[in-house]
CSV table of C-alpha atoms in Angstrom, one decimal:
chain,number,residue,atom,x,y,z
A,1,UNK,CA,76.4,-13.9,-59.7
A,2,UNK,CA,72.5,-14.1,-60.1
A,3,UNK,CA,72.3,-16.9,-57.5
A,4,UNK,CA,74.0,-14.2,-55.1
A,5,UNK,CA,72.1,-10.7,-56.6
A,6,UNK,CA,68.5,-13.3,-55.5
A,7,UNK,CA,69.8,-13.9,-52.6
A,8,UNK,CA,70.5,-10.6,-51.4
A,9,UNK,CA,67.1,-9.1,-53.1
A,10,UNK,CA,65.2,-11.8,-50.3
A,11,UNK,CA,67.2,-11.0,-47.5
A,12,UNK,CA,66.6,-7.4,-48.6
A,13,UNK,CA,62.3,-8.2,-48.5
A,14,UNK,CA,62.8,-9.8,-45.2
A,15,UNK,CA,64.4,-7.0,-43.4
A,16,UNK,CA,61.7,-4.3,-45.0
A,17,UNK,CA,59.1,-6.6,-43.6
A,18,UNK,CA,60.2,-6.7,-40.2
A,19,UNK,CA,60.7,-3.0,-39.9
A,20,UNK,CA,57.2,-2.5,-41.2
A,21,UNK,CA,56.0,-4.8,-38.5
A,22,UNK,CA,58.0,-3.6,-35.7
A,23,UNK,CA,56.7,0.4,-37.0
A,24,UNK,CA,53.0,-1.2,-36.6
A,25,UNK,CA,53.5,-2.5,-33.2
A,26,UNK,CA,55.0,0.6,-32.4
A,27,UNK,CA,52.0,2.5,-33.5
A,28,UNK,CA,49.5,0.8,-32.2
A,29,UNK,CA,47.8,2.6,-29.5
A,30,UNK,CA,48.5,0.6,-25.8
A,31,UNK,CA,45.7,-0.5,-23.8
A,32,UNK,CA,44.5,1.3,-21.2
A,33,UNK,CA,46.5,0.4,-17.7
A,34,UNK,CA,43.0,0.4,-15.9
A,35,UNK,CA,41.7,-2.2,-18.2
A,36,UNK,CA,44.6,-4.4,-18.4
A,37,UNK,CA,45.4,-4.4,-15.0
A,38,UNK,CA,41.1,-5.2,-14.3
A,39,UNK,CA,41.4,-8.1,-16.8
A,40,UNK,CA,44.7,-9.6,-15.3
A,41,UNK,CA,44.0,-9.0,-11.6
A,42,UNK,CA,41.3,-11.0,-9.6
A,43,UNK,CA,38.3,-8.3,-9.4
A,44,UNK,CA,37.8,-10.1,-13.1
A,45,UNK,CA,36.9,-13.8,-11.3
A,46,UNK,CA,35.0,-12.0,-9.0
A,47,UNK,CA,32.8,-10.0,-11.0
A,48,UNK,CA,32.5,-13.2,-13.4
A,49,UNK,CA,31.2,-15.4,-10.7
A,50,UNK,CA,28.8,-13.3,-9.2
A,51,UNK,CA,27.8,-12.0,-12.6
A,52,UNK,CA,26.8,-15.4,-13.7
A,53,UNK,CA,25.5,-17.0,-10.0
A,54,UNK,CA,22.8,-14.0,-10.3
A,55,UNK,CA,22.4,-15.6,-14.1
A,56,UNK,CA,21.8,-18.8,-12.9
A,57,UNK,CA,19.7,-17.8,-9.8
A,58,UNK,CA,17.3,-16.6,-12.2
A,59,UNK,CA,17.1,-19.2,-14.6
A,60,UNK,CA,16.6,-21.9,-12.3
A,61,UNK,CA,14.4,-20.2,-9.9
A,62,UNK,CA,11.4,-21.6,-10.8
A,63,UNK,CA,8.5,-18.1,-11.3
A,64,UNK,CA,10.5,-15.7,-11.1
A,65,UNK,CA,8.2,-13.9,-13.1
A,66,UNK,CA,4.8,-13.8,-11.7
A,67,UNK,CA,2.1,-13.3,-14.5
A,68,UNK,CA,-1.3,-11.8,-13.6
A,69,UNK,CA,-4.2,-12.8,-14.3
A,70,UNK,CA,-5.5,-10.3,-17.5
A,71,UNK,CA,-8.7,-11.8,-17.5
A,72,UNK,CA,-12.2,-10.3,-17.1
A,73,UNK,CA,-15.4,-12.4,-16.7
A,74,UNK,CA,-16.9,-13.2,-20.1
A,75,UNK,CA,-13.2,-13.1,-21.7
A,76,UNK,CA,-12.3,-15.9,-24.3
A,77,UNK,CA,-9.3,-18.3,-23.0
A,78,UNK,CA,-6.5,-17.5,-25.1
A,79,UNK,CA,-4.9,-21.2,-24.0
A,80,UNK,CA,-5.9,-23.8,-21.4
A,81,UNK,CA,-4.9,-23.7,-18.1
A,82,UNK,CA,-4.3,-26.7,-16.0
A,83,UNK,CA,-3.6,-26.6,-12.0
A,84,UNK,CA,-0.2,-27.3,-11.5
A,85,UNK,CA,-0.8,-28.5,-7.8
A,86,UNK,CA,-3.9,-29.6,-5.4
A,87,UNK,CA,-5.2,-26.1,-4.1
A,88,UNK,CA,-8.3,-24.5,-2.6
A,89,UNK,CA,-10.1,-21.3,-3.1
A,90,UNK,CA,-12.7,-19.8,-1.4
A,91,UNK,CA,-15.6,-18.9,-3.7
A,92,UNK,CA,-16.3,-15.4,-1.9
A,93,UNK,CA,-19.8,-14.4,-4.3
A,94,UNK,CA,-21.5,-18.1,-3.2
A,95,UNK,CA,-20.2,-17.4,0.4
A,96,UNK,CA,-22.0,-13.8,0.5
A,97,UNK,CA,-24.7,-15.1,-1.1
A,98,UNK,CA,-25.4,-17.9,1.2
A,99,UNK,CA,-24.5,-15.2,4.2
A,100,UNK,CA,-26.8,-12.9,2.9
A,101,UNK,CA,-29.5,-15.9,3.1
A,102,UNK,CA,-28.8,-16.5,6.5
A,103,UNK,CA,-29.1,-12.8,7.2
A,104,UNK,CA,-32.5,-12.7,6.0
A,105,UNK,CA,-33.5,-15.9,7.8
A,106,UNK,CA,-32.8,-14.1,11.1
A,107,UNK,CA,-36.2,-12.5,12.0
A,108,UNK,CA,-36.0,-9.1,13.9
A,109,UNK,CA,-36.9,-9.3,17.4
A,110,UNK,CA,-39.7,-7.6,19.5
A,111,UNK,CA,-40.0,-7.1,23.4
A,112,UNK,CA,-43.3,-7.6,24.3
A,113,UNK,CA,-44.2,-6.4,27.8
A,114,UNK,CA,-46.6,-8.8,29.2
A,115,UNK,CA,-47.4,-7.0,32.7
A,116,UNK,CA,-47.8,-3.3,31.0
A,117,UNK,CA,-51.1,-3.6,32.2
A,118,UNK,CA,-51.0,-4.7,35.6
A,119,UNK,CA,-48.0,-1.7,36.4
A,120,UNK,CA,-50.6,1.1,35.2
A,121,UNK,CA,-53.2,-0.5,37.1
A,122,UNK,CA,-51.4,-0.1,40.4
A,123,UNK,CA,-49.9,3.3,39.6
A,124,UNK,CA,-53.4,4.3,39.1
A,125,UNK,CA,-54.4,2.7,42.4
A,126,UNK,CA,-51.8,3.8,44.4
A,127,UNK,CA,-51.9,7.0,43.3
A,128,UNK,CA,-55.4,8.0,43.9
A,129,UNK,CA,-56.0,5.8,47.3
A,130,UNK,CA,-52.5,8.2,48.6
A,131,UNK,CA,-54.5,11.4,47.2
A,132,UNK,CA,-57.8,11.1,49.3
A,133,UNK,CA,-56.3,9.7,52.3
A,134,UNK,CA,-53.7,12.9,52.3
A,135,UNK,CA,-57.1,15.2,51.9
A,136,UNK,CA,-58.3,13.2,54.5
A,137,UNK,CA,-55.4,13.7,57.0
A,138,UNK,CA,-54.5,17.1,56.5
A,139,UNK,CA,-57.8,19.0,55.3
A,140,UNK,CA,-57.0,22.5,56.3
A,141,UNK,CA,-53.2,22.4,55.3
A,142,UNK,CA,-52.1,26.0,53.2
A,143,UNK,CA,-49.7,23.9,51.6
A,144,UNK,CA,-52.0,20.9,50.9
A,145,UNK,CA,-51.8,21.3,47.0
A,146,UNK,CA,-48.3,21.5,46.7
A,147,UNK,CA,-48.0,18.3,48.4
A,148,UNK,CA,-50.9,16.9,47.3
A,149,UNK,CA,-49.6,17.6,43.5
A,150,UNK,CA,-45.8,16.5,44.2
A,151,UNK,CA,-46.9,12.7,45.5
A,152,UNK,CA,-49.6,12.3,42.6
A,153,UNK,CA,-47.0,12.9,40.4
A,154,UNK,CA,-44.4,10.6,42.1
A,155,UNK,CA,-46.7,7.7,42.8
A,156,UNK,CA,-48.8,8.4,39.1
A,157,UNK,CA,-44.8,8.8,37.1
A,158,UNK,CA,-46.2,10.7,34.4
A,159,UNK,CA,-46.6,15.0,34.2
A,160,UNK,CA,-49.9,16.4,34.8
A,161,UNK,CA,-51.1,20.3,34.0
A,162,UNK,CA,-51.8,22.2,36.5
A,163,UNK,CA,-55.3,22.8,35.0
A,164,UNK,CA,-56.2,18.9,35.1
A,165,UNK,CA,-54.6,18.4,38.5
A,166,UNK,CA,-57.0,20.8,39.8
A,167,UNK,CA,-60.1,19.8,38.5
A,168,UNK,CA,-58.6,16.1,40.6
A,169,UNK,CA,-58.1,18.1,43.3
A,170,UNK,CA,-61.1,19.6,43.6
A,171,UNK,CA,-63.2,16.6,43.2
A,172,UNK,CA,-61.3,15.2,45.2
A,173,UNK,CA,-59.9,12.2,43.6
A,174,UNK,CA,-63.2,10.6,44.2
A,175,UNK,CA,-62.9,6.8,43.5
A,176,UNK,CA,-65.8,7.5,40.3
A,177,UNK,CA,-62.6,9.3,38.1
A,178,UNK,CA,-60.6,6.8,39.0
A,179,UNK,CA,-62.4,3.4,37.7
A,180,UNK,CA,-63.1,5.9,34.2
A,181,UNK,CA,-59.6,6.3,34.0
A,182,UNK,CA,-59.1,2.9,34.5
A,183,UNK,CA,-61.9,1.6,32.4
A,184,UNK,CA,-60.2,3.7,29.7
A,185,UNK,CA,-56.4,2.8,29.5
A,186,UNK,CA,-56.1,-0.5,30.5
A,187,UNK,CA,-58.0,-2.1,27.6
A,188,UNK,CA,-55.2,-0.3,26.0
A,189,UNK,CA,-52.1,-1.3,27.6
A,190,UNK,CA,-53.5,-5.0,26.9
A,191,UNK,CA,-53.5,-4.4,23.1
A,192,UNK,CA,-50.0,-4.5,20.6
A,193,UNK,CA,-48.9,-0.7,20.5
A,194,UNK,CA,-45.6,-0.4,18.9
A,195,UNK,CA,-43.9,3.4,19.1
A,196,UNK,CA,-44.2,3.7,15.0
A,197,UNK,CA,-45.4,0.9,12.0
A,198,UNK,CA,-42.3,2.4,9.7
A,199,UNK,CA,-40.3,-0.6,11.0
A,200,UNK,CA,-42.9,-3.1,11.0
A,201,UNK,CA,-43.5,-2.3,7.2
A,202,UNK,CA,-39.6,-3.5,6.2
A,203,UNK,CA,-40.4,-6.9,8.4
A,204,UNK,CA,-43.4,-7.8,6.0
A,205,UNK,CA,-43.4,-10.7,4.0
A,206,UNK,CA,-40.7,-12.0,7.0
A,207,UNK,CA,-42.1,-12.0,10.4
A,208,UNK,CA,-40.7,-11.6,13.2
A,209,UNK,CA,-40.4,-13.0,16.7
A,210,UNK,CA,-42.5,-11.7,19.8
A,211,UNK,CA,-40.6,-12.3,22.8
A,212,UNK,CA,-42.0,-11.6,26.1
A,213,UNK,CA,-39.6,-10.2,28.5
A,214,UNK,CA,-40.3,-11.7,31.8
A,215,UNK,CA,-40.9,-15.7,30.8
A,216,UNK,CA,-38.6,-15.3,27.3
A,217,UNK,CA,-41.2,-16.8,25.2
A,218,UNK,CA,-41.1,-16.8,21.8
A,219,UNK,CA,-43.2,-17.0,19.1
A,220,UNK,CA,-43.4,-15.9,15.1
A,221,UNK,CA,-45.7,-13.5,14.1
A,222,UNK,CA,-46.2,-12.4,10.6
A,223,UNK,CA,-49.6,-10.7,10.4
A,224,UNK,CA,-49.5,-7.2,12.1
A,225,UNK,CA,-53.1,-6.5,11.2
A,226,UNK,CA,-53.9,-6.2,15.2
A,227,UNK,CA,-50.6,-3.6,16.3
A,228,UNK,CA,-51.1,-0.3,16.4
A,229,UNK,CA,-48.8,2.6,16.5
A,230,UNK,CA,-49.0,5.6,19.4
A,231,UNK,CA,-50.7,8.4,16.8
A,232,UNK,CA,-53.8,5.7,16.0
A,233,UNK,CA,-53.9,4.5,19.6
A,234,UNK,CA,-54.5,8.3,20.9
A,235,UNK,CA,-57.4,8.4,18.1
A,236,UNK,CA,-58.7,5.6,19.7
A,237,UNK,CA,-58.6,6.4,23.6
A,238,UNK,CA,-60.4,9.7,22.2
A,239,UNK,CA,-63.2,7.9,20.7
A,240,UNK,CA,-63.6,5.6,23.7
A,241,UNK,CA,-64.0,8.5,25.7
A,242,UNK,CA,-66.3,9.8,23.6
A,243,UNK,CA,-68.7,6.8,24.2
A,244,UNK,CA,-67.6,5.6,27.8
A,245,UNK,CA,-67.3,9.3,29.4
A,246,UNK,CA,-70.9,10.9,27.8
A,247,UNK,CA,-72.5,11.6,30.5
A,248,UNK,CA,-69.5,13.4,32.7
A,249,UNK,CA,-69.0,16.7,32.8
A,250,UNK,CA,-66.5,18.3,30.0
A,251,UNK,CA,-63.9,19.4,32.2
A,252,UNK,CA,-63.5,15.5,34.3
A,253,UNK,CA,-63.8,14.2,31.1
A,254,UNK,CA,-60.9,16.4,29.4
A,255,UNK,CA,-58.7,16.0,32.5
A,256,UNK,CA,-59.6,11.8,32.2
A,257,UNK,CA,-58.4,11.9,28.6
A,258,UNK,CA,-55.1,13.9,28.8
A,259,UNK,CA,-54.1,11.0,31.9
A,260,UNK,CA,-54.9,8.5,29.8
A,261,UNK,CA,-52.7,9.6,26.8
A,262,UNK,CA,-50.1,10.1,29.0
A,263,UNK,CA,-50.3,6.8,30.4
A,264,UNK,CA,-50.0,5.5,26.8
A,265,UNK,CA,-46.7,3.5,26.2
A,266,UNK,CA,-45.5,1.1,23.4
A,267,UNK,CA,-46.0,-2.4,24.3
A,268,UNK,CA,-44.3,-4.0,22.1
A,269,UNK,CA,-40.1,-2.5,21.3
A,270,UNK,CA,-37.6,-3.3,18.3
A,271,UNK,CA,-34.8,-5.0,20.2
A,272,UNK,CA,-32.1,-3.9,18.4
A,273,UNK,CA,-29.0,-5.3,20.6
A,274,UNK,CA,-30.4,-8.8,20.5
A,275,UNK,CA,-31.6,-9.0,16.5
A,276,UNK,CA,-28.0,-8.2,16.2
A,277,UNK,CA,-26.3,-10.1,18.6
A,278,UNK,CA,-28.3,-12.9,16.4
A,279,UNK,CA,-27.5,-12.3,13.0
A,280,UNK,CA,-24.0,-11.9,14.1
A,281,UNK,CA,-24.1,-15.5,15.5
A,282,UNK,CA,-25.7,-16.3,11.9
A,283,UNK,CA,-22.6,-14.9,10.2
A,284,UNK,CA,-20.6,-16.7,12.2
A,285,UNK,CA,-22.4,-20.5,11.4
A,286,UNK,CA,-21.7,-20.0,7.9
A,287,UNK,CA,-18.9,-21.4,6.7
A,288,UNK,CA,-17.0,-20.7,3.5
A,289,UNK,CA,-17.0,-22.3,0.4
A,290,UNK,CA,-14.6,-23.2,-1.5
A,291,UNK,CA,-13.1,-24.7,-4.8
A,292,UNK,CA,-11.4,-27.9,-4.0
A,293,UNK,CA,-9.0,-28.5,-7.6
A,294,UNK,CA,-6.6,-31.7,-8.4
A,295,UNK,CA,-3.4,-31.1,-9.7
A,296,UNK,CA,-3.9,-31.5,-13.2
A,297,UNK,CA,-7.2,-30.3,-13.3
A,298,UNK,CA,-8.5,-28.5,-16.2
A,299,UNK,CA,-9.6,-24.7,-14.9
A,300,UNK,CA,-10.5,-23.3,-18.9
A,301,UNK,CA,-9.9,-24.7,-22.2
A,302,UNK,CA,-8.9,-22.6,-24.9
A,303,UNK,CA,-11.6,-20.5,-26.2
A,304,UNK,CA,-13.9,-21.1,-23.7
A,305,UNK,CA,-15.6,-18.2,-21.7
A,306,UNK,CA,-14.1,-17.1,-18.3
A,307,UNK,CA,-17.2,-17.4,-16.3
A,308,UNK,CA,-16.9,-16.7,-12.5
A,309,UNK,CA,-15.6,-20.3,-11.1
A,310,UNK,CA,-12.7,-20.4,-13.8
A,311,UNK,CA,-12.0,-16.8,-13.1
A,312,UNK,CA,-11.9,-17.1,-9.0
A,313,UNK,CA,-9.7,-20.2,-9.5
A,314,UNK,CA,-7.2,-18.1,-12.1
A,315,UNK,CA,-6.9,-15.3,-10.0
A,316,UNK,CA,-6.0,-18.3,-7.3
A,317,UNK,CA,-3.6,-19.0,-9.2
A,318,UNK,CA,-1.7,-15.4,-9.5
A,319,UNK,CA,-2.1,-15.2,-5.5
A,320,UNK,CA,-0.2,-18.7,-5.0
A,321,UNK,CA,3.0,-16.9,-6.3
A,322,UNK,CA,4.5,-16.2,-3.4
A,323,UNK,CA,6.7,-13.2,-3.9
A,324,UNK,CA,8.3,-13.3,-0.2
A,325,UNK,CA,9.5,-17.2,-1.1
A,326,UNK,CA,10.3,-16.4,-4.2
A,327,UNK,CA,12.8,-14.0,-2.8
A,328,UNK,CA,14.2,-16.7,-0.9
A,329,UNK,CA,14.5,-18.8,-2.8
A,330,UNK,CA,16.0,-16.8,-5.1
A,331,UNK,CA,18.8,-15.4,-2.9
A,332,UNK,CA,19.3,-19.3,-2.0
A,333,UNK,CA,19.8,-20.1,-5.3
A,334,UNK,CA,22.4,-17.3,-6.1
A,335,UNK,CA,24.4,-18.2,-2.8
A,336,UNK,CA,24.2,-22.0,-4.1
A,337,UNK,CA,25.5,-20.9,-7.4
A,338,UNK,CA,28.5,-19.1,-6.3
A,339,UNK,CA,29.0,-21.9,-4.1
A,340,UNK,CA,29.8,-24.3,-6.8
A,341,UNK,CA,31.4,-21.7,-9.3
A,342,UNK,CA,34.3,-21.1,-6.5
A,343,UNK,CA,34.5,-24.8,-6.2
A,344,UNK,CA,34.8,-25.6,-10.0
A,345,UNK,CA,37.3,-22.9,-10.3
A,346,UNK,CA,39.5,-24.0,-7.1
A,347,UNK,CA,39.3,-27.5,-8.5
A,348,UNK,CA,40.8,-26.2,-12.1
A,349,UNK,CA,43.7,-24.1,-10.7
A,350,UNK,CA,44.4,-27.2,-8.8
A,351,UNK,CA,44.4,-29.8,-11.7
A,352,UNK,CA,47.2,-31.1,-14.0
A,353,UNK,CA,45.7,-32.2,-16.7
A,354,UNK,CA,47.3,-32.6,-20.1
A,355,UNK,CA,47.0,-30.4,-22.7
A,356,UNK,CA,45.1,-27.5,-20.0
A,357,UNK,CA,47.4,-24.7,-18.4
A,358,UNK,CA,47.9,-25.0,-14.0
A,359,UNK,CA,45.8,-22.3,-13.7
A,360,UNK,CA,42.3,-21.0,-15.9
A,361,UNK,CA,42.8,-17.2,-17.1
A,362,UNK,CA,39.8,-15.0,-17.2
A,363,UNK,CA,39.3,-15.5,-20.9
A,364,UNK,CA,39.1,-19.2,-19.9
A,365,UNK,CA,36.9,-18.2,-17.2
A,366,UNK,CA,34.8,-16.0,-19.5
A,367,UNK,CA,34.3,-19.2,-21.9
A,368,UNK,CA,33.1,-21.4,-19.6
A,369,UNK,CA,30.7,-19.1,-18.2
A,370,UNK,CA,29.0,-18.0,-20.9
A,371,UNK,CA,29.0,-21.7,-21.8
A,372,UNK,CA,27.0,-22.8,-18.8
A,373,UNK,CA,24.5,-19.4,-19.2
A,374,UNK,CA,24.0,-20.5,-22.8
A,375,UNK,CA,22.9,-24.2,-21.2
A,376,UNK,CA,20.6,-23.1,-18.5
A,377,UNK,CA,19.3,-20.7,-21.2
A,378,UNK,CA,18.5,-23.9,-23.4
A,379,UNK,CA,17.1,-26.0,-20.7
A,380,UNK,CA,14.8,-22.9,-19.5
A,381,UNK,CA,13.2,-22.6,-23.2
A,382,UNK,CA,13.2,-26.3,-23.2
A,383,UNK,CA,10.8,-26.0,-20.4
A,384,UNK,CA,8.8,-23.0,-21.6
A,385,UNK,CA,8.3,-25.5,-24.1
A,386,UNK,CA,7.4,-28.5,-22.4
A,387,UNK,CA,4.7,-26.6,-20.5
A,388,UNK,CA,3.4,-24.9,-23.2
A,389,UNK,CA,2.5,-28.5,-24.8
A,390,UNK,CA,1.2,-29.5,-22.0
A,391,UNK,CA,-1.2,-26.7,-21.7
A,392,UNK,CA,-2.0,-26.7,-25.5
A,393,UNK,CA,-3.6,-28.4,-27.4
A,394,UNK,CA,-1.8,-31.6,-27.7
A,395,UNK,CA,-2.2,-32.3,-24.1
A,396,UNK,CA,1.4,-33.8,-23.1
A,397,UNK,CA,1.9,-34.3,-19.9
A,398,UNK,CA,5.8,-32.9,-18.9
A,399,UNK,CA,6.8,-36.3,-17.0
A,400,UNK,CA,6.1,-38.3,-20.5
A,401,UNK,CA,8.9,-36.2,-22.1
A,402,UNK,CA,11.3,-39.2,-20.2
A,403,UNK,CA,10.2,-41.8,-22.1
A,404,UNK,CA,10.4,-40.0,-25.2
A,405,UNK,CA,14.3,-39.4,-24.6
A,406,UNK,CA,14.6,-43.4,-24.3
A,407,UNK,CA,12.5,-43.6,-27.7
A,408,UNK,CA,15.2,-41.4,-29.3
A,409,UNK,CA,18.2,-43.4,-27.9
């Protein structure tokens, strides 16, 4: 009877226990269809392979991130910095520099006209002989001044007041006013007269080259004590006169004087076209210069000073990352890795092995990829590491990190 009563009192517990079980299942809220049906259906592979192909793009895509260069010239190195490959970079302040020398080594050049002298001469000549043979010829002409004036003008090439062309006129061009005017500009137009000494001032301590422009000869001149500008060669035709012209009347003298001034020119021109056409050529000669660095080449210690090699050849550095390639090789790497995830997972579903189901489900799939992120995520902080000893101060090198493997074997 007891045997039966504790018999009955189990079977009893046993029934209790699965109607409280089945009531829980029954309550238990249902998963969502959308889920479920997301989990179980093959968008999940998908998403899981291209979710972790973008992981592993990254990871083994060597720079993804590109640090700048934060430093400022006269910073402290917070760690050394060693090239990682041969490269060269031009050194742009020592190439302005030496550009700017060759700038200044370029003197200005000056057109000196040689035959200045000759050219007023015969202007002179020619006009005056055509003035008394036309008074000559046509003595009683109504018109004679008008025409007399017109060819002086033409064959003289420089204006002339009525007031001095009749004073010529009425002495008739006689052949006296014309050796006075000669006697009195051509010493002139044989002497350096440059249209202003403002330019000649910034050429001092320089030189520059006198070129004449008929035989192109050249040479350097860098004393202007003997040019003269237009204002101080009026003074001096002025004072000449004074002297030379004494004893002729006031009005020839006045009407000599204003000729001469205006048969004043410049003898010697800036040539501006050519000094530039020749520092330009200057430019050109110079060549750049540039850092050559080894591979492995120490560009700053830690806590040195950034002066302005080490900072040029840093900033090299940051430009070397090539974001286009990167890019490339980025979306390489991604295609690559989605490559060989839908291989490994067409090779499981095709596999018999013992102990492993025919086919992978996604929480299989879900293992193993987090299993391989967790790997490359390992070897990527392996070599952080690696390269941060080997820029630190232990001074590794990254290839001797085989040997030490065999060491630990």
């Amino acid at each position: 009877g007891y045997g039966r009563m504790k018999i009955n009192a189990l079977k009893t517990l046993l029934n209790y226990t699965r109607r409280a079980r089945q009531s829980k299942i029954e309550e238990a809220p249902e998963q969502p269809r959308f889920f479920r049906d997301f989990f179980e259906s093959g968008n999940m592979k998908v998403v899981l392979w291209i979710v972790l192909a973008m992981v592993m793009a990254a990871l083994i895509t060597p720079r993804l991130i590109v640090p700048g260069s934060t430093y400022q010239l006269d910073d402290i190195a917070l760690h050394s910095v060693k090239a990682p490959q041969d490269f060269s970079v031009e050194d742009k302040q020592a190439t302005e520099i030496r550009r700017e020398e060759s700038l200044s080594a370029v003197r200005s050049i000056y057109d000196f006209d040689s035959r200045i002298d000759r050219e007023v001469e015969d202007r002179i000549n020619r006009s005056f002989a055509a003035l008394r043979a036309l008074i000559e010829q046509q003595p009683g002409d109504e018109n004679l001044a008008l025409k007399a004036r017109a060819l002086f003008l033409d064959q003289l090439k420089i204006q002339v007041s009525e007031s001095d062309f009749g004073v010529l006129l009425e002495r008739e061009f006689k052949k006296e006013i014309e050796d006075y005017l000669l006697d009195l500009v051509i010493p002139f137009t044989q002497r350096e007269i440059v249209p202003s000494k403002a330019q000649l001032l910034k050429e001092r301590g320089r030189g520059i080259v006198l070129r004449d422009i008929y035989t192109q000869d050249e040479i350097i001149l860098d004393n202007f004590r003997a040019f003269i500008d237009l204002k101080e060669a009026e003074l001096l035709v002025r004072r000449e006169a004074r002297r030379q012209l004494k004893k002729v009347r006031t009005d020839v003298r006045g009407t000599i004087v204003n000729c001469a001034l205006k048969l004043l020119v410049p003898t010697i021109t800036f040539n501006s076209q050519e000094t530039s056409a020749r520092r330009a050529a200057a430019l050109q000669a110079v060549s750049p210069l540039y850092y050559n660095v080894k591979k492995g080449e120490t560009i700053v210690q830690a806590g040195d000073k950034i002066n302005e090699a080490a900072l040029v050849k840093l900033q090299a550095l940051t430009d070397m990352q090539d974001r286009g390639r990167m890019v490339e090789a980025l979306v390489g790497n991604f295609l690559l890795s989605l490559f060989a995830l839908y291989a490994l997972y067409r090779f499981s579903t095709s596999a018999r092995m013992r102990g492993l189901p025919s086919r992978l489900t996604p929480r299989d799939l879900s293992f193993i990829f987090v299993a391989l992120i967790i790997s490359f995520v390992i070897i990527k902080i392996c070599i952080v590491l690696t390269r941060g000893l080997e820029q630190g101060p232990l001074d590794i090198e990254s290839s001797n990190y085989v040997y030490g493997l065999s060491l630990i074997h």
